[in-house]
PDB file of C-alpha atoms in Angstrom:
ATOM      1  CA  MET T 412     102.439 117.119 116.970  1.00  0.00           C
ATOM      2  CA  LYS T 413     100.791 118.544 119.865  1.00  0.00           C
ATOM      3  CA  LEU T 414      97.268 118.388 118.654  1.00  0.00           C
ATOM      4  CA  TYR T 415      98.403 114.963 117.598  1.00  0.00           C
ATOM      5  CA  PHE T 416      98.768 113.931 121.206  1.00  0.00           C
ATOM      6  CA  LYS T 417      95.752 115.600 121.697  1.00  0.00           C
ATOM      7  CA  TYR T 418      93.568 113.349 119.581  1.00  0.00           C
ATOM      8  CA  PHE T 419      96.230 110.094 121.131  1.00  0.00           C
ATOM      9  CA  SER T 420      95.102 110.800 124.154  1.00  0.00           C
ATOM     10  CA  MET T 421      91.457 110.937 123.188  1.00  0.00           C
ATOM     11  CA  HIS T 422      91.583 107.221 121.671  1.00  0.00           C
ATOM     12  CA  LEU T 423      93.291 106.353 124.871  1.00  0.00           C
ATOM     13  CA  ARG T 424      90.581 107.323 127.252  1.00  0.00           C
ATOM     14  CA  SER T 425      87.436 106.396 124.574  1.00  0.00           C
ATOM     15  CA  GLN T 426      89.319 102.897 124.703  1.00  0.00           C
ATOM     16  CA  MET T 427      89.355 102.708 128.662  1.00  0.00           C
ATOM     17  CA  GLN T 428      86.284 103.341 129.218  1.00  0.00           C
ATOM     18  CA  TYR T 429      85.623  99.777 128.307  1.00  0.00           C
ATOM     19  CA  LYS T 430      88.603  98.211 130.218  1.00  0.00           C
ATOM     20  CA  SER T 431      87.172  94.444 129.921  1.00  0.00           C
ATOM     21  CA  GLN T 432      87.082  94.831 126.728  1.00  0.00           C
ATOM     22  CA  PHE T 433      90.194  96.252 126.096  1.00  0.00           C
ATOM     23  CA  PHE T 434      92.578  93.754 127.996  1.00  0.00           C
ATOM     24  CA  LEU T 435      90.910  90.959 126.322  1.00  0.00           C
ATOM     25  CA  SER T 436      91.676  92.372 122.834  1.00  0.00           C
ATOM     26  CA  THR T 437      95.141  92.971 124.176  1.00  0.00           C
ATOM     27  CA  LEU T 438      95.229  89.790 125.167  1.00  0.00           C
ATOM     28  CA  GLY T 439      93.928  87.956 122.318  1.00  0.00           C
ATOM     29  CA  GLN T 440      96.375  89.771 120.084  1.00  0.00           C
ATOM     30  CA  PHE T 441      99.320  88.610 122.681  1.00  0.00           C
ATOM     31  CA  LEU T 442      97.796  85.091 122.388  1.00  0.00           C
ATOM     32  CA  VAL T 443      97.960  85.337 118.096  1.00  0.00           C
ATOM     33  CA  ALA T 444     101.268  86.730 118.486  1.00  0.00           C
ATOM     34  CA  PHE T 445     102.077  83.909 120.781  1.00  0.00           C
ATOM     35  CA  GLY T 446     101.573  81.046 118.121  1.00  0.00           C
ATOM     36  CA  THR T 447     103.962  82.439 115.699  1.00  0.00           C
ATOM     37  CA  PHE T 448     106.623  82.276 117.957  1.00  0.00           C
ATOM     38  CA  LEU T 449     105.553  78.804 118.978  1.00  0.00           C
ATOM     39  CA  GLY T 450     106.081  78.046 115.463  1.00  0.00           C
ATOM     40  CA  LEU T 451     109.859  79.121 115.702  1.00  0.00           C
ATOM     41  CA  GLN T 452     110.129  77.318 119.100  1.00  0.00           C
ATOM     42  CA  PHE T 453     108.864  73.839 117.204  1.00  0.00           C
ATOM     43  CA  LEU T 454     111.041  75.000 114.162  1.00  0.00           C
ATOM     44  CA  PHE T 455     114.308  74.729 116.247  1.00  0.00           C
ATOM     45  CA  ASP T 456     113.003  71.887 118.580  1.00  0.00           C
ATOM     46  CA  ARG T 457     114.115  69.768 115.301  1.00  0.00           C
ATOM     47  CA  PHE T 458     116.897  71.849 113.460  1.00  0.00           C
ATOM     48  CA  ASP T 459     119.770  73.612 114.999  1.00  0.00           C
ATOM     49  CA  ASN T 460     119.853  76.530 112.566  1.00  0.00           C
ATOM     50  CA  VAL T 461     118.045  78.158 109.986  1.00  0.00           C
ATOM     51  CA  GLY T 462     119.937  79.187 106.603  1.00  0.00           C
ATOM     52  CA  GLY T 463     123.090  80.013 108.936  1.00  0.00           C
ATOM     53  CA  PHE T 464     121.320  81.743 111.560  1.00  0.00           C
ATOM     54  CA  SER T 465     120.634  80.328 115.240  1.00  0.00           C
ATOM     55  CA  TYR T 466     117.579  80.195 117.805  1.00  0.00           C
ATOM     56  CA  GLU T 467     118.534  83.402 119.332  1.00  0.00           C
ATOM     57  CA  GLU T 468     119.829  85.296 115.572  1.00  0.00           C
ATOM     58  CA  VAL T 469     116.173  83.956 114.510  1.00  0.00           C
ATOM     59  CA  LEU T 470     114.251  86.234 117.100  1.00  0.00           C
ATOM     60  CA  ILE T 471     115.821  89.333 117.080  1.00  0.00           C
ATOM     61  CA  GLY T 472     115.031  89.554 113.606  1.00  0.00           C
ATOM     62  CA  PHE T 473     111.170  87.902 114.599  1.00  0.00           C
ATOM     63  CA  ALA T 474     110.899  90.582 117.451  1.00  0.00           C
ATOM     64  CA  VAL T 475     112.149  93.380 115.439  1.00  0.00           C
ATOM     65  CA  MET T 476     109.341  92.624 112.359  1.00  0.00           C
ATOM     66  CA  MET T 477     106.762  92.498 115.129  1.00  0.00           C
ATOM     67  CA  MET T 478     107.762  95.406 116.698  1.00  0.00           C
ATOM     68  CA  ALA T 479     107.715  97.365 113.831  1.00  0.00           C
ATOM     69  CA  PHE T 480     104.304  96.148 112.167  1.00  0.00           C
ATOM     70  CA  SER T 481     103.125  96.619 115.900  1.00  0.00           C
ATOM     71  CA  THR T 482     103.762 100.625 115.871  1.00  0.00           C
ATOM     72  CA  SER T 483     102.451 101.219 112.450  1.00  0.00           C
ATOM     73  CA  GLU T 484      99.473  99.299 113.028  1.00  0.00           C
ATOM     74  CA  LEU T 485      99.191 101.048 116.736  1.00  0.00           C
ATOM     75  CA  ILE T 486      99.910 104.609 115.228  1.00  0.00           C
ATOM     76  CA  GLY T 487      98.549 103.895 111.490  1.00  0.00           C
ATOM     77  CA  ARG T 488      94.977 102.254 111.564  1.00  0.00           C
ATOM     78  CA  GLY T 489      93.581 105.434 109.976  1.00  0.00           C
ATOM     79  CA  PHE T 490      94.615 104.089 106.880  1.00  0.00           C
ATOM     80  CA  ASP T 491      94.146 100.364 107.175  1.00  0.00           C
ATOM     81  CA  ARG T 492      90.683 101.157 107.948  1.00  0.00           C
ATOM     82  CA  PHE T 493      90.749 104.143 105.585  1.00  0.00           C
ATOM     83  CA  PRO T 494      87.621 101.968 103.346  1.00  0.00           C
ATOM     84  CA  LEU T 495      85.150 102.704 106.530  1.00  0.00           C
ATOM     85  CA  LEU T 496      85.982 106.537 106.510  1.00  0.00           C
ATOM     86  CA  LEU T 497      85.726 106.565 102.408  1.00  0.00           C
ATOM     87  CA  GLY T 498      81.784 104.769 101.868  1.00  0.00           C
ATOM     88  CA  ASN T 499      80.391 106.218 104.632  1.00  0.00           C
ATOM     89  CA  GLY T 500      81.187 109.678 103.422  1.00  0.00           C
ATOM     90  CA  GLY T 501      83.721 110.675 106.235  1.00  0.00           C
ATOM     91  CA  PHE T 502      86.487 111.936 104.175  1.00  0.00           C
ATOM     92  CA  ASP T 503      84.161 114.116 102.572  1.00  0.00           C
ATOM     93  CA  ARG T 504      84.664 115.934 106.440  1.00  0.00           C
ATOM     94  CA  VAL T 505      88.401 115.783 106.131  1.00  0.00           C
ATOM     95  CA  LEU T 506      88.986 117.653 103.410  1.00  0.00           C
ATOM     96  CA  VAL T 507      86.757 120.814 104.818  1.00  0.00           C
ATOM     97  CA  ARG T 508      88.846 121.303 107.788  1.00  0.00           C
ATOM     98  CA  PRO T 509      91.870 123.471 107.582  1.00  0.00           C
ATOM     99  CA  ARG T 510      94.641 120.300 108.566  1.00  0.00           C
ATOM    100  CA  ASN T 511      96.769 117.830 105.984  1.00  0.00           C
ATOM    101  CA  GLU T 512      94.565 114.715 105.080  1.00  0.00           C
ATOM    102  CA  ILE T 513      96.745 112.485 105.403  1.00  0.00           C
ATOM    103  CA  PHE T 514      97.607 114.171 109.370  1.00  0.00           C
ATOM    104  CA  GLN T 515      93.989 113.813 109.889  1.00  0.00           C
ATOM    105  CA  VAL T 516      93.612 110.131 108.768  1.00  0.00           C
ATOM    106  CA  LEU T 517      96.724 109.279 110.960  1.00  0.00           C
ATOM    107  CA  ALA T 518      94.788 110.763 114.250  1.00  0.00           C
ATOM    108  CA  SER T 519      91.338 109.688 113.163  1.00  0.00           C
ATOM    109  CA  GLN T 520      92.284 106.037 114.812  1.00  0.00           C
ATOM    110  CA  VAL T 521      94.580 104.996 116.933  1.00  0.00           C
ATOM    111  CA  GLU T 522      94.491 100.940 117.894  1.00  0.00           C
ATOM    112  CA  PHE T 523      95.735 100.618 121.646  1.00  0.00           C
ATOM    113  CA  THR T 524      95.133  96.474 121.889  1.00  0.00           C
ATOM    114  CA  ARG T 525      97.894  96.286 119.014  1.00  0.00           C
ATOM    115  CA  LEU T 526     100.381  96.768 122.672  1.00  0.00           C
ATOM    116  CA  GLY T 527      99.524  92.669 122.892  1.00  0.00           C
ATOM    117  CA  ARG T 528     101.833  91.961 119.785  1.00  0.00           C
ATOM    118  CA  TYR T 529     104.185  94.843 120.680  1.00  0.00           C
ATOM    119  CA  VAL T 530     104.814  93.544 125.018  1.00  0.00           C
ATOM    120  CA  GLN T 531     105.443  89.816 123.269  1.00  0.00           C
ATOM    121  CA  ALA T 532     108.019  91.271 120.945  1.00  0.00           C
ATOM    122  CA  VAL T 533     109.756  93.447 123.758  1.00  0.00           C
ATOM    123  CA  ALA T 534     109.936  89.915 125.924  1.00  0.00           C
ATOM    124  CA  VAL T 535     111.266  88.173 123.106  1.00  0.00           C
ATOM    125  CA  LEU T 536     113.646  90.402 122.515  1.00  0.00           C
ATOM    126  CA  ILE T 537     114.987  90.747 125.920  1.00  0.00           C
ATOM    127  CA  PHE T 538     114.990  86.820 126.150  1.00  0.00           C
ATOM    128  CA  ALA T 539     117.345  86.589 122.787  1.00  0.00           C
ATOM    129  CA  LEU T 540     119.975  89.788 123.097  1.00  0.00           C
ATOM    130  CA  PRO T 541     122.179  88.346 125.731  1.00  0.00           C
ATOM    131  CA  ARG T 542     121.536  85.256 124.293  1.00  0.00           C
ATOM    132  CA  SER T 543     122.533  85.955 121.036  1.00  0.00           C
ATOM    133  CA  GLY T 544     126.077  86.121 121.384  1.00  0.00           C
ATOM    134  CA  ILE T 545     126.927  89.284 119.565  1.00  0.00           C
ATOM    135  CA  ASP T 546     128.896  92.109 121.067  1.00  0.00           C
ATOM    136  CA  TRP T 547     126.279  94.858 121.600  1.00  0.00           C
ATOM    137  CA  THR T 548     128.651  97.745 121.034  1.00  0.00           C
ATOM    138  CA  TRP T 549     127.199 101.167 120.351  1.00  0.00           C
ATOM    139  CA  ASP T 550     126.816 101.229 116.557  1.00  0.00           C
ATOM    140  CA  LYS T 551     124.762  97.764 116.797  1.00  0.00           C
ATOM    141  CA  ILE T 552     122.359  98.886 119.217  1.00  0.00           C
ATOM    142  CA  ALA T 553     122.325 101.809 117.215  1.00  0.00           C
ATOM    143  CA  VAL T 554     121.656  99.451 113.973  1.00  0.00           C
ATOM    144  CA  LEU T 555     118.929  97.852 116.103  1.00  0.00           C
ATOM    145  CA  CYS T 556     117.190 100.919 116.925  1.00  0.00           C
ATOM    146  CA  LEU T 557     117.227 102.287 112.976  1.00  0.00           C
ATOM    147  CA  MET T 558     115.875  97.911 112.494  1.00  0.00           C
ATOM    148  CA  ILE T 559     112.522  98.683 114.521  1.00  0.00           C
ATOM    149  CA  LEU T 560     111.940 102.757 114.010  1.00  0.00           C
ATOM    150  CA  CYS T 561     112.641 102.178 109.818  1.00  0.00           C
ATOM    151  CA  GLY T 562     110.176  98.964 109.780  1.00  0.00           C
ATOM    152  CA  ALA T 563     107.787 101.100 111.473  1.00  0.00           C
ATOM    153  CA  LEU T 564     107.872 103.944 109.168  1.00  0.00           C
ATOM    154  CA  VAL T 565     107.901 101.360 105.970  1.00  0.00           C
ATOM    155  CA  PHE T 566     104.836  99.334 107.207  1.00  0.00           C
ATOM    156  CA  PHE T 567     103.154 102.347 107.128  1.00  0.00           C
ATOM    157  CA  GLY T 568     103.738 103.056 103.837  1.00  0.00           C
ATOM    158  CA  LEU T 569     102.362  99.894 102.667  1.00  0.00           C
ATOM    159  CA  PHE T 570      99.402 100.925 104.791  1.00  0.00           C
ATOM    160  CA  MET T 571      99.199 104.602 102.548  1.00  0.00           C
ATOM    161  CA  VAL T 572      99.728 102.526  99.523  1.00  0.00           C
ATOM    162  CA  TYR T 573      96.398 100.617 100.437  1.00  0.00           C
ATOM    163  CA  ALA T 574      94.700 103.760 101.436  1.00  0.00           C
ATOM    164  CA  ALA T 575      95.338 105.323  98.009  1.00  0.00           C
ATOM    165  CA  PHE T 576      93.947 101.979  95.870  1.00  0.00           C
ATOM    166  CA  THR T 577      90.705 102.393  98.082  1.00  0.00           C
ATOM    167  CA  PHE T 578      90.137 105.964  96.881  1.00  0.00           C
ATOM    168  CA  PHE T 579      90.033 104.003  92.857  1.00  0.00           C
ATOM    169  CA  THR T 580      88.561 101.249  94.172  1.00  0.00           C
ATOM    170  CA  VAL T 581      86.374 102.291  97.418  1.00  0.00           C
ATOM    171  CA  GLN T 582      86.310  99.107  99.018  1.00  0.00           C
ATOM    172  CA  GLY T 583      89.729  97.661 100.342  1.00  0.00           C
ATOM    173  CA  LEU T 584      91.968  95.419  98.225  1.00  0.00           C
ATOM    174  CA  GLU T 585      92.667  92.293 100.425  1.00  0.00           C
ATOM    175  CA  PHE T 586      96.110  91.696  97.932  1.00  0.00           C
ATOM    176  CA  MET T 587      97.475  94.141 100.377  1.00  0.00           C
ATOM    177  CA  ASN T 588      97.623  91.609 103.277  1.00  0.00           C
ATOM    178  CA  ILE T 589     100.037  89.817 101.801  1.00  0.00           C
ATOM    179  CA  LEU T 590     102.683  92.782 101.935  1.00  0.00           C
ATOM    180  CA  THR T 591     101.585  93.698 105.201  1.00  0.00           C
ATOM    181  CA  ASP T 592      99.970  90.460 107.534  1.00  0.00           C
ATOM    182  CA  GLY T 593     101.840  88.222 104.937  1.00  0.00           C
ATOM    183  CA  THR T 594     105.559  90.103 105.143  1.00  0.00           C
ATOM    184  CA  ARG T 595     105.102  89.921 109.046  1.00  0.00           C
ATOM    185  CA  GLU T 596     104.258  86.227 109.217  1.00  0.00           C
ATOM    186  CA  HIS T 597     107.282  85.677 106.924  1.00  0.00           C
ATOM    187  CA  GLY T 598     109.365  87.954 108.752  1.00  0.00           C
ATOM    188  CA  ARG T 599     109.484  85.250 111.566  1.00  0.00           C
ATOM    189  CA  LEU T 600     112.630  84.390 109.767  1.00  0.00           C
ATOM    190  CA  PRO T 601     115.432  85.953 107.804  1.00  0.00           C
ATOM    191  CA  PHE T 602     113.685  86.814 104.434  1.00  0.00           C
ATOM    192  CA  GLY T 603     117.176  85.443 102.484  1.00  0.00           C
ATOM    193  CA  VAL T 604     116.006  81.620 103.447  1.00  0.00           C
ATOM    194  CA  TYR T 605     113.076  81.975 101.446  1.00  0.00           C
ATOM    195  CA  GLY T 606     115.152  82.384  97.966  1.00  0.00           C
ATOM    196  CA  ASP T 607     116.735  84.868  95.418  1.00  0.00           C
ATOM    197  CA  GLY T 608     113.493  86.008  94.428  1.00  0.00           C
ATOM    198  CA  ILE T 609     111.676  86.837  96.887  1.00  0.00           C
ATOM    199  CA  LEU T 610     114.785  88.857  98.762  1.00  0.00           C
ATOM    200  CA  LYS T 611     115.410  90.616  95.910  1.00  0.00           C
ATOM    201  CA  PHE T 612     111.419  91.436  95.793  1.00  0.00           C
ATOM    202  CA  LEU T 613     111.800  92.855  99.249  1.00  0.00           C
ATOM    203  CA  THR T 614     115.066  94.268  98.423  1.00  0.00           C
ATOM    204  CA  TYR T 615     113.935  97.027  95.411  1.00  0.00           C
ATOM    205  CA  VAL T 616     110.437  96.765  95.353  1.00  0.00           C
ATOM    206  CA  VAL T 617     108.926  96.997  99.378  1.00  0.00           C
ATOM    207  CA  PRO T 618     112.473  96.783 100.848  1.00  0.00           C
ATOM    208  CA  LEU T 619     111.519  94.677 104.241  1.00  0.00           C
ATOM    209  CA  ALA T 620     114.656  93.056 103.863  1.00  0.00           C
ATOM    210  CA  LEU T 621     116.494  96.528 104.234  1.00  0.00           C
ATOM    211  CA  ILE T 622     114.992  96.922 107.305  1.00  0.00           C
ATOM    212  CA  GLN T 623     115.622  93.120 108.708  1.00  0.00           C
ATOM    213  CA  TYR T 624     117.470  90.729 106.974  1.00  0.00           C
ATOM    214  CA  TYR T 625     120.961  92.965 105.160  1.00  0.00           C
ATOM    215  CA  PRO T 626     121.174  94.509 109.346  1.00  0.00           C
ATOM    216  CA  LEU T 627     120.910  91.347 110.754  1.00  0.00           C
ATOM    217  CA  LEU T 628     124.003  89.755 108.891  1.00  0.00           C
ATOM    218  CA  TYR T 629     125.828  93.085 110.178  1.00  0.00           C
ATOM    219  CA  LEU T 630     124.666  92.173 114.157  1.00  0.00           C
ATOM    220  CA  VAL T 631     125.474  88.821 114.175  1.00  0.00           C
ATOM    221  CA  GLY T 632     128.891  89.376 112.489  1.00  0.00           C
ATOM    222  CA  ARG T 633     128.959  87.830 109.045  1.00  0.00           C
ATOM    223  CA  THR T 634     129.840  91.310 107.480  1.00  0.00           C
ATOM    224  CA  ASP T 635     131.125  94.603 108.518  1.00  0.00           C
ATOM    225  CA  GLU T 636     129.991  96.447 105.463  1.00  0.00           C
ATOM    226  CA  VAL T 637     129.218  99.477 106.498  1.00  0.00           C
ATOM    227  CA  ARG T 638     126.135  99.882 104.109  1.00  0.00           C
ATOM    228  CA  PHE T 639     124.327  96.701 105.692  1.00  0.00           C
ATOM    229  CA  ALA T 640     124.107  98.552 108.656  1.00  0.00           C
ATOM    230  CA  LEU T 641     122.449 101.565 107.595  1.00  0.00           C
ATOM    231  CA  ALA T 642     120.141  99.802 104.872  1.00  0.00           C
ATOM    232  CA  PRO T 643     117.266 100.656 107.132  1.00  0.00           C
ATOM    233  CA  LEU T 644     118.165 104.176 106.141  1.00  0.00           C
ATOM    234  CA  ALA T 645     117.793 103.595 102.866  1.00  0.00           C
ATOM    235  CA  SER T 646     114.232 101.802 102.907  1.00  0.00           C
ATOM    236  CA  LEU T 647     113.101 104.983 103.941  1.00  0.00           C
ATOM    237  CA  VAL T 648     113.312 106.548 100.094  1.00  0.00           C
ATOM    238  CA  PHE T 649     109.951 103.790 100.009  1.00  0.00           C
ATOM    239  CA  LEU T 650     107.964 106.678 101.708  1.00  0.00           C
ATOM    240  CA  LEU T 651     108.404 109.177  98.582  1.00  0.00           C
ATOM    241  CA  PRO T 652     106.474 106.387  95.720  1.00  0.00           C
ATOM    242  CA  CYS T 653     103.727 106.021  98.718  1.00  0.00           C
ATOM    243  CA  TRP T 654     102.988 109.571  99.755  1.00  0.00           C
ATOM    244  CA  ALA T 655     102.940 110.434  96.490  1.00  0.00           C
ATOM    245  CA  PHE T 656     100.578 107.613  95.283  1.00  0.00           C
ATOM    246  CA  PHE T 657      98.091 108.790  98.153  1.00  0.00           C
ATOM    247  CA  ARG T 658      98.419 112.440  96.501  1.00  0.00           C
ATOM    248  CA  PHE T 659      97.667 110.903  93.288  1.00  0.00           C
ATOM    249  CA  GLY T 660      94.601 109.396  94.631  1.00  0.00           C
ATOM    250  CA  LEU T 661      92.988 112.318  96.433  1.00  0.00           C
ATOM    251  CA  ARG T 662      93.556 114.588  93.338  1.00  0.00           C
ATOM    252  CA  HIS T 663      91.138 111.486  91.834  1.00  0.00           C
ATOM    253  CA  TYR T 664      89.139 111.447  94.105  1.00  0.00           C
ATOM    254  CA  LYS T 665      85.207 111.483  93.883  1.00  0.00           C
ATOM    255  CA  SER T 666      82.754 111.747  96.816  1.00  0.00           C
ATOM    256  CA  THR T 667      80.764 108.451  97.613  1.00  0.00           C
ATOM    257  CA  GLY T 668      77.739 110.938  98.078  1.00  0.00           C
ATOM    258  CA  SER T 669      76.648 108.905 101.352  1.00  0.00           C
TER     259      SER T 669
END
């Protein structure tokens, strides 16, 4: 962990060498995410609720998804840019170093400009929490924290799967953006509003509903079942096949010769 924080500090100092570019890129990320927020605002200007969820309740789910995705993208950018590392032969250097490959890829890139999205998500959450009408007991605060933390780990698993496919294709597969950027965008609304088929897919295949929809039902008082509150923890099982697939790809890696 100490070594990772050294990498973390190194990337921060590197990106801050060009302060204007850094702050403009961060602002750009904020404005892109702000468009999604405006979409929700326009939607609720016309409708009182969506799927039975009020504006403030929807904002909580939106903020959770945005914070989870931004956290994962900030620290897991190395997996998102893995095709470049593989294509230029940089991964060969990773293999000869006395450190775990996943750690090295993780530490190879930290994208601090993603803080623009994160700041907006925090602002939305601060706005929505006191207006949601939720009685914020200690257990609900814990559930909210689990939603964000476990959500970041699930997105990290998706980035790892994206990188694992690259062992076989060399180039990145754009269809994976459906499961990362696509689910982030659709996560602005509770996943249950998209229909039973989508909800089942996001429950049993890519368990993003476990970190957004089901615990949100618990937070807003639609259910008091503990299994809904603990759903984010169940989503962590998804990391096992993600890790296994990456290790499988690693065993079949062939150098590009670059």
